[in-house]
Short mmCIF file of C-alpha atoms and ligand atoms in Angstrom, two decimals:
data_model
loop_
_atom_site.label_atom_id
_atom_site.label_comp_id
_atom_site.label_asym_id
_atom_site.label_seq_id
_atom_site.Cartn_x
_atom_site.Cartn_y
_atom_site.Cartn_z
CA MET A 1 -7.15 88.53 -85.64
CA LYS A 2 -8.82 89.09 -82.27
CA THR A 3 -10.57 85.71 -82.56
CA GLN A 4 -7.31 83.97 -83.40
CA VAL A 5 -5.62 85.47 -80.33
CA PHE A 6 -8.51 84.34 -78.12
CA PHE A 7 -8.38 80.88 -79.65
CA LEU A 8 -4.64 80.55 -79.02
CA LEU A 9 -5.12 81.83 -75.47
CA TYR A 10 -7.89 79.26 -74.94
CA ILE A 11 -5.66 76.39 -76.17
CA PHE A 12 -2.76 77.61 -74.02
CA LEU A 13 -4.89 77.96 -70.89
CA ASN A 14 -6.49 74.55 -71.45
CA LYS A 15 -3.07 72.98 -71.79
CA TYR A 16 -1.68 74.79 -68.75
CA LEU A 17 -4.65 74.31 -66.44
CA TYR A 18 -5.33 70.69 -67.32
CA SER A 19 -1.85 69.31 -67.73
CA LYS A 20 -0.84 70.04 -64.16
CA LYS A 21 -3.87 68.47 -62.56
CA MET A 22 -5.30 65.71 -64.67
CA LYS A 23 -4.81 62.04 -63.96
CA ILE A 24 -5.09 59.31 -66.59
CA THR A 25 -5.45 55.79 -65.19
CA LEU A 26 -4.73 52.66 -67.17
CA ALA A 27 -7.18 50.21 -65.59
CA THR A 28 -6.89 46.74 -67.06
CA ASP A 29 -8.07 43.58 -65.43
CA LYS A 30 -6.32 41.75 -68.32
CA PRO A 31 -2.95 43.54 -68.42
CA PHE A 32 -1.33 44.93 -71.53
CA ALA A 33 2.18 43.78 -72.54
CA LYS A 34 4.86 45.55 -70.49
CA GLU A 35 6.19 47.33 -73.58
CA ALA A 36 2.73 48.83 -74.15
CA VAL A 37 2.36 49.95 -70.51
CA ASP A 38 5.78 51.64 -70.62
CA LYS A 39 4.92 53.49 -73.83
CA ILE A 40 1.49 54.58 -72.59
CA LYS A 41 3.03 55.84 -69.35
CA ALA A 42 5.73 57.77 -71.24
CA ILE A 43 3.21 59.53 -73.50
CA ILE A 44 1.04 60.51 -70.54
CA THR A 45 3.83 61.78 -68.30
CA ASP A 46 5.73 63.48 -71.14
CA SER A 47 2.54 65.44 -71.86
CA GLY A 48 2.47 66.62 -68.25
CA PHE A 49 -0.36 64.43 -66.96
CA GLU A 50 -0.33 62.14 -63.94
CA PHE A 51 -0.25 58.41 -64.73
CA GLY A 52 -2.19 55.86 -62.68
CA LEU A 53 -2.00 52.08 -63.07
CA LEU A 54 -4.54 49.52 -61.87
CA GLU A 55 -3.67 46.12 -63.33
CA SER A 56 -4.96 42.60 -62.68
CA TYR A 57 -7.35 43.82 -60.01
CA LYS A 58 -9.37 41.21 -58.18
CA THR A 59 -12.69 42.87 -57.32
CA PRO A 60 -15.02 45.40 -59.03
CA GLN A 61 -14.61 47.58 -55.95
CA GLU A 62 -10.98 48.29 -56.90
CA LEU A 63 -12.13 49.88 -60.16
CA ILE A 64 -14.80 51.84 -58.30
CA ASP A 65 -12.17 53.11 -55.85
CA GLU A 66 -9.87 54.18 -58.68
CA ALA A 67 -12.74 55.92 -60.49
CA LYS A 68 -13.11 58.15 -57.42
CA ILE A 69 -9.56 59.49 -57.69
CA THR A 70 -8.95 59.89 -61.40
CA ASP A 71 -10.04 62.17 -64.24
CA SER A 72 -9.96 59.54 -66.96
CA LEU A 73 -9.78 55.81 -67.49
CA ILE A 74 -8.21 53.71 -70.21
CA ILE A 75 -9.87 50.30 -70.08
CA ARG A 76 -10.14 47.04 -72.06
CA SER A 77 -13.10 44.73 -71.48
CA ASP A 78 -13.25 45.92 -67.88
CA LEU A 79 -16.80 46.38 -66.66
CA VAL A 80 -17.52 50.08 -66.33
CA THR A 81 -20.85 49.75 -64.56
CA LYS A 82 -23.20 52.40 -63.25
CA ASP A 83 -21.43 52.05 -59.87
CA VAL A 84 -18.06 52.86 -61.45
CA ILE A 85 -19.50 55.82 -63.35
CA ASN A 86 -21.37 57.19 -60.33
CA ALA A 87 -18.27 56.91 -58.14
CA GLY A 88 -16.30 59.04 -60.60
CA ASP A 89 -16.84 62.53 -59.24
CA ARG A 90 -13.80 63.86 -61.16
CA LEU A 91 -14.18 61.39 -64.03
CA LYS A 92 -14.57 63.10 -67.42
CA ILE A 93 -13.68 60.50 -70.00
CA VAL A 94 -13.43 56.72 -70.38
CA VAL A 95 -11.63 55.29 -73.39
CA ARG A 96 -12.03 51.66 -74.27
CA ALA A 97 -8.66 50.65 -75.78
CA GLY A 98 -10.27 48.42 -78.37
CA ALA A 99 -13.37 48.13 -80.52
CA GLY A 100 -16.34 46.78 -78.55
CA TYR A 101 -17.77 48.99 -75.80
CA ASP A 102 -20.60 46.72 -74.65
CA ASN A 103 -18.78 46.60 -71.27
CA VAL A 104 -19.46 50.27 -70.55
CA ASP A 105 -22.78 51.56 -69.19
CA LEU A 106 -23.21 54.26 -71.83
CA ASP A 107 -26.50 55.59 -70.45
CA ALA A 108 -24.99 56.12 -66.99
CA ALA A 109 -21.97 57.85 -68.55
CA THR A 110 -24.13 60.10 -70.74
CA GLN A 111 -26.31 61.05 -67.77
CA LYS A 112 -23.22 62.07 -65.82
CA GLY A 113 -21.75 63.96 -68.80
CA ILE A 114 -18.84 61.54 -69.12
CA VAL A 115 -17.44 61.05 -72.61
CA VAL A 116 -16.90 57.45 -73.74
CA MET A 117 -14.69 56.60 -76.72
CA ASN A 118 -13.23 53.52 -78.36
CA THR A 119 -10.11 53.17 -80.52
CA PRO A 120 -11.46 51.64 -83.74
CA GLY A 121 -9.13 49.55 -85.88
CA GLN A 122 -6.18 49.52 -83.51
CA ASN A 123 -6.33 45.84 -82.57
CA SER A 124 -8.11 44.44 -85.63
CA ASN A 125 -5.17 42.74 -87.30
CA ALA A 126 -4.48 40.75 -84.12
CA VAL A 127 -8.08 39.50 -84.04
CA ALA A 128 -8.03 38.65 -87.75
CA GLU A 129 -4.81 36.66 -87.41
CA LEU A 130 -6.37 34.67 -84.57
CA VAL A 131 -9.29 33.76 -86.85
CA PHE A 132 -6.88 32.01 -89.21
CA GLY A 133 -4.73 30.51 -86.45
CA THR A 134 -7.76 28.76 -84.98
CA MET A 135 -9.18 27.80 -88.38
CA VAL A 136 -5.94 26.06 -89.37
CA PHE A 137 -5.74 24.42 -85.92
CA MET A 138 -9.21 22.91 -86.35
CA ALA A 139 -8.81 22.06 -90.04
CA ARG A 140 -5.66 20.14 -89.03
CA THR A 141 -7.52 18.15 -86.37
CA LYS A 142 -6.03 20.11 -83.46
CA PHE A 143 -2.53 19.10 -84.62
CA ASN A 144 -3.12 15.55 -83.37
CA GLY A 145 -1.41 13.90 -86.33
CA ASN A 146 -4.55 12.79 -88.19
CA SER A 147 -5.24 13.86 -91.76
CA GLY A 148 -6.95 17.24 -91.96
CA THR A 149 -8.22 19.64 -94.61
CA GLU A 150 -6.99 22.86 -96.22
CA LEU A 151 -8.49 26.34 -96.34
CA LYS A 152 -7.58 26.98 -99.98
CA ASP A 153 -10.60 27.14 -102.31
CA LYS A 154 -13.05 27.00 -99.39
CA LYS A 155 -15.65 29.74 -99.05
CA ILE A 156 -15.44 32.13 -96.12
CA GLY A 157 -18.32 34.45 -95.23
CA ILE A 158 -17.46 37.54 -93.23
CA HIS A 159 -20.41 38.57 -91.12
CA ALA A 160 -19.96 42.34 -90.64
CA PHE A 161 -17.39 44.15 -92.69
CA GLY A 162 -15.73 46.56 -90.29
CA ASN A 163 -12.05 46.85 -89.37
CA VAL A 164 -11.64 43.21 -88.32
CA GLY A 165 -13.75 41.93 -91.22
CA ARG A 166 -11.57 43.79 -93.73
CA ASN A 167 -8.41 42.28 -92.24
CA VAL A 168 -9.98 38.83 -92.36
CA ALA A 169 -10.74 39.39 -96.07
CA ARG A 170 -7.14 40.44 -96.75
CA ILE A 171 -5.70 37.34 -95.08
CA ALA A 172 -8.34 34.99 -96.57
CA LYS A 173 -7.22 35.98 -100.05
CA GLY A 174 -3.66 35.01 -99.13
CA PHE A 175 -4.95 31.56 -98.18
CA GLY A 176 -6.70 31.31 -101.57
CA MET A 177 -10.18 31.27 -100.03
CA GLU A 178 -13.28 32.49 -101.87
CA THR A 179 -14.23 35.53 -99.85
CA TYR A 180 -17.80 36.75 -99.25
CA ALA A 181 -19.28 39.31 -96.88
CA PHE A 182 -22.51 40.74 -95.62
CA ASP A 183 -22.92 43.82 -93.47
CA ALA A 184 -26.28 45.45 -92.74
CA PHE A 185 -24.54 48.85 -92.52
CA VAL A 186 -21.98 48.67 -95.35
CA SER A 187 -23.11 48.89 -98.96
CA PRO A 188 -22.32 46.05 -101.39
CA GLU A 189 -20.38 48.61 -103.47
CA ASP A 190 -18.09 49.38 -100.55
CA ILE A 191 -17.57 45.68 -99.81
CA GLN A 192 -16.73 45.01 -103.47
CA LYS A 193 -14.09 47.74 -103.41
CA ASP A 194 -12.05 45.31 -101.27
CA ASP A 195 -12.45 42.66 -103.96
CA VAL A 196 -14.87 40.70 -101.78
CA LYS A 197 -18.17 39.30 -103.07
CA ALA A 198 -21.03 41.12 -101.34
CA LEU A 199 -24.13 39.06 -100.57
CA GLN A 200 -27.60 40.51 -100.14
CA SER A 201 -28.61 39.00 -96.82
CA VAL A 202 -27.27 37.24 -93.79
CA GLN A 203 -29.24 34.14 -94.81
CA GLU A 204 -27.50 34.12 -98.17
CA LEU A 205 -24.08 34.43 -96.49
CA TYR A 206 -24.68 31.45 -94.20
CA SER A 207 -26.16 29.35 -97.05
CA GLU A 208 -23.17 30.00 -99.29
CA CYS A 209 -20.15 29.69 -97.01
CA GLN A 210 -18.59 26.69 -95.28
CA TYR A 211 -16.65 29.04 -92.98
CA ILE A 212 -18.34 31.97 -91.27
CA SER A 213 -16.28 34.55 -89.39
CA LEU A 214 -18.39 36.63 -87.02
CA HIS A 215 -17.64 40.31 -86.41
CA ILE A 216 -20.91 41.80 -85.23
CA PRO A 217 -20.97 43.83 -82.00
CA ALA A 218 -22.99 42.69 -78.99
CA ASN A 219 -26.01 44.95 -78.56
CA ALA A 220 -29.75 44.68 -77.98
CA ASP A 221 -30.34 43.79 -81.65
CA THR A 222 -27.57 41.22 -82.04
CA LYS A 223 -27.51 39.34 -78.73
CA LYS A 224 -28.58 35.69 -79.31
CA SER A 225 -29.17 36.55 -82.98
CA ILE A 226 -27.10 33.65 -84.35
CA GLY A 227 -29.38 30.68 -83.90
CA PHE A 228 -30.56 27.35 -85.23
CA GLU A 229 -32.23 28.61 -88.38
CA LEU A 230 -29.17 30.45 -89.62
CA LEU A 231 -26.65 27.79 -88.61
CA SER A 232 -28.65 24.98 -90.19
CA LYS A 233 -28.33 26.76 -93.56
CA MET A 234 -24.55 26.36 -93.58
CA PRO A 235 -23.07 23.93 -96.13
CA LYS A 236 -21.41 20.59 -95.33
CA ASN A 237 -18.50 20.68 -92.85
CA ALA A 238 -19.63 24.03 -91.51
CA VAL A 239 -17.26 25.99 -89.27
CA LEU A 240 -18.44 28.99 -87.26
CA VAL A 241 -15.61 31.18 -85.99
CA ASN A 242 -16.61 33.66 -83.31
CA THR A 243 -13.99 36.23 -82.34
CA ALA A 244 -16.73 38.79 -81.68
CA ARG A 245 -18.74 38.22 -78.49
CA LYS A 246 -20.13 34.99 -77.04
CA GLU A 247 -23.40 36.82 -76.30
CA VAL A 248 -24.37 37.03 -80.00
CA ILE A 249 -24.85 33.24 -80.09
CA ASN A 250 -28.06 31.58 -79.00
CA GLU A 251 -26.40 28.84 -76.96
CA GLU A 252 -29.46 26.58 -76.73
CA ASP A 253 -29.63 26.63 -80.52
CA LEU A 254 -25.89 26.01 -80.72
CA LEU A 255 -26.33 22.82 -78.72
CA ARG A 256 -29.22 21.79 -80.98
CA ILE A 257 -27.05 22.28 -84.05
CA PHE A 258 -24.30 20.09 -82.58
CA GLU A 259 -26.94 17.45 -81.82
CA SER A 260 -28.50 17.57 -85.29
CA ARG A 261 -25.35 17.89 -87.45
CA LYS A 262 -22.28 15.70 -87.09
CA ASP A 263 -20.29 18.00 -89.38
CA PHE A 264 -20.68 21.26 -87.45
CA CYS A 265 -17.68 22.87 -85.78
CA TYR A 266 -17.57 25.90 -83.45
CA ILE A 267 -14.52 28.01 -82.64
CA SER A 268 -14.91 30.77 -80.09
CA ASP A 269 -12.50 33.30 -78.63
CA ILE A 270 -13.74 32.84 -75.05
CA ALA A 271 -15.78 29.82 -74.05
CA PRO A 272 -19.57 29.92 -74.26
CA ASP A 273 -21.51 29.50 -71.02
CA ASN A 274 -22.40 25.93 -72.00
CA ALA A 275 -18.78 25.04 -72.87
CA SER A 276 -18.59 22.09 -70.48
CA VAL A 277 -21.59 20.37 -72.11
CA LEU A 278 -20.19 20.96 -75.60
CA MET A 279 -16.70 19.80 -74.66
CA GLU A 280 -17.99 16.71 -72.95
CA LYS A 281 -20.00 15.59 -75.99
CA TYR A 282 -18.31 17.21 -78.99
CA ALA A 283 -14.69 17.97 -78.03
CA ASP A 284 -13.38 17.20 -81.54
CA ARG A 285 -15.66 19.83 -83.04
CA CYS A 286 -15.07 22.70 -80.60
CA PHE A 287 -12.24 24.98 -79.69
CA PHE A 288 -12.51 27.69 -77.04
CA THR A 289 -9.82 30.03 -75.79
CA PRO A 290 -9.48 30.12 -71.98
CA LYS A 291 -9.99 33.90 -71.94
CA LYS A 292 -10.51 36.46 -74.69
CA ILE A 293 -7.19 36.60 -76.52
CA GLY A 294 -8.04 38.11 -79.93
CA ALA A 295 -6.37 41.42 -79.13
CA GLN A 296 -3.76 39.93 -76.83
CA THR A 297 -0.62 40.78 -78.81
CA GLU A 298 2.12 43.24 -77.99
CA GLU A 299 1.42 45.15 -81.22
CA ALA A 300 -2.32 45.45 -80.58
CA ASN A 301 -1.68 46.49 -76.96
CA VAL A 302 0.73 49.20 -78.07
CA ASN A 303 -1.55 50.45 -80.87
CA ALA A 304 -4.78 50.51 -78.87
CA GLY A 305 -3.20 51.73 -75.62
CA ILE A 306 -1.32 54.59 -77.22
CA ALA A 307 -4.34 55.60 -79.30
CA ALA A 308 -6.42 55.71 -76.09
CA ALA A 309 -3.83 57.84 -74.26
CA VAL A 310 -3.50 60.25 -77.19
CA GLN A 311 -7.30 60.55 -77.48
CA ILE A 312 -7.57 61.46 -73.80
CA ILE A 313 -4.76 64.01 -74.03
CA ASN A 314 -6.39 65.56 -77.12
CA PHE A 315 -9.71 65.65 -75.31
CA PHE A 316 -8.25 67.43 -72.29
CA GLU A 317 -6.08 69.81 -74.29
CA ASN A 318 -8.27 70.60 -77.31
CA GLY A 319 -11.75 69.29 -76.48
CA ASP A 320 -11.37 66.69 -79.27
CA LYS A 321 -14.26 64.17 -79.14
CA LYS A 322 -13.69 62.48 -82.49
CA TYR A 323 -14.17 58.89 -81.31
CA GLN A 324 -16.98 59.53 -78.85
CA VAL A 325 -19.55 56.70 -78.86
CA ASN A 326 -22.14 58.06 -76.40
CA LYS A 327 -23.37 61.12 -78.25
C1 LIG B 1 -12.24 44.48 -78.67
O1 LIG B 1 -13.46 44.68 -78.55
O2 LIG B 1 -11.45 45.40 -78.97
C2 LIG B 1 -11.69 43.09 -78.51
O3 LIG B 1 -12.68 42.20 -78.15
C3 LIG B 1 -10.51 43.02 -77.55
O4 LIG B 1 -10.89 43.09 -76.22
P1 LIG B 1 -9.80 43.09 -75.05
O5 LIG B 1 -9.04 44.36 -75.11
O6 LIG B 1 -10.59 42.96 -73.81
O7 LIG B 1 -8.88 41.92 -75.26
#
């Protein structure tokens, strides 16, 4: 009984002390849809916290300056560098409204005792839908009026079977595609539960499937890991769709593949660094978005933004660290 009373007192004091003082800043270089911003603001202010907004900022210094005067940040692919972290004297938590957190200096945050979280799954349907939008666009010769091809009965290999990969599998089945997957961290049994054929290795996946949809994160192990050897295994009329990160591709090898195979096509959500060379020589076989747009839908913005705000409020009020990624 005594413990319960203390616990309730602790929760009450946390709520009271924090809610009057804490600031939550939505800091997005690439702004969320207005509807999402309004909803995020409402949740934050209704819970008694102060709302800050830093949108479409022009220099890294603006994020550093905001970090100095806030207790928490909601970000997208904004670069939370060591300088941002070290400037944040009051900063306690950074939540990446999205999946990939390769844009946050986790070591610097951990050293300063700052919690970093992501919001897994919240924008994955948007990314998966883009995969198919771009695949159809390319299969139909960029809608230029020439005869194209269909996705039905083609094989798609999902490289990494997380939240986005699962959504890709669901949609692929609707298109009538044969769906395969490989994930170094998900067992074949778990993959098969989604009625997807699990392959034993990444080499097998690339050898089997005309379409490959990439969903690996960018980290020390995966950067530049998709190279010539793997891509040259792909069957005739190979299409690599990259809505993950451009950094996972070995771009020198990518150029070599284009040079050595006339049937290779590359779709990427955000242009590779060597985009101008590829577009100059192989424009018919490439498609690059002008900036990263996979999660750029109103629904994904609302889902990820609200999840981030709620996670921060729960962290301040109850010490909840469920989605922490820098443990
Ligand atoms: C993610 O990692 O969640 C996606 O790449 C989306 O990133 P964005 O929020 O910067 O568009």
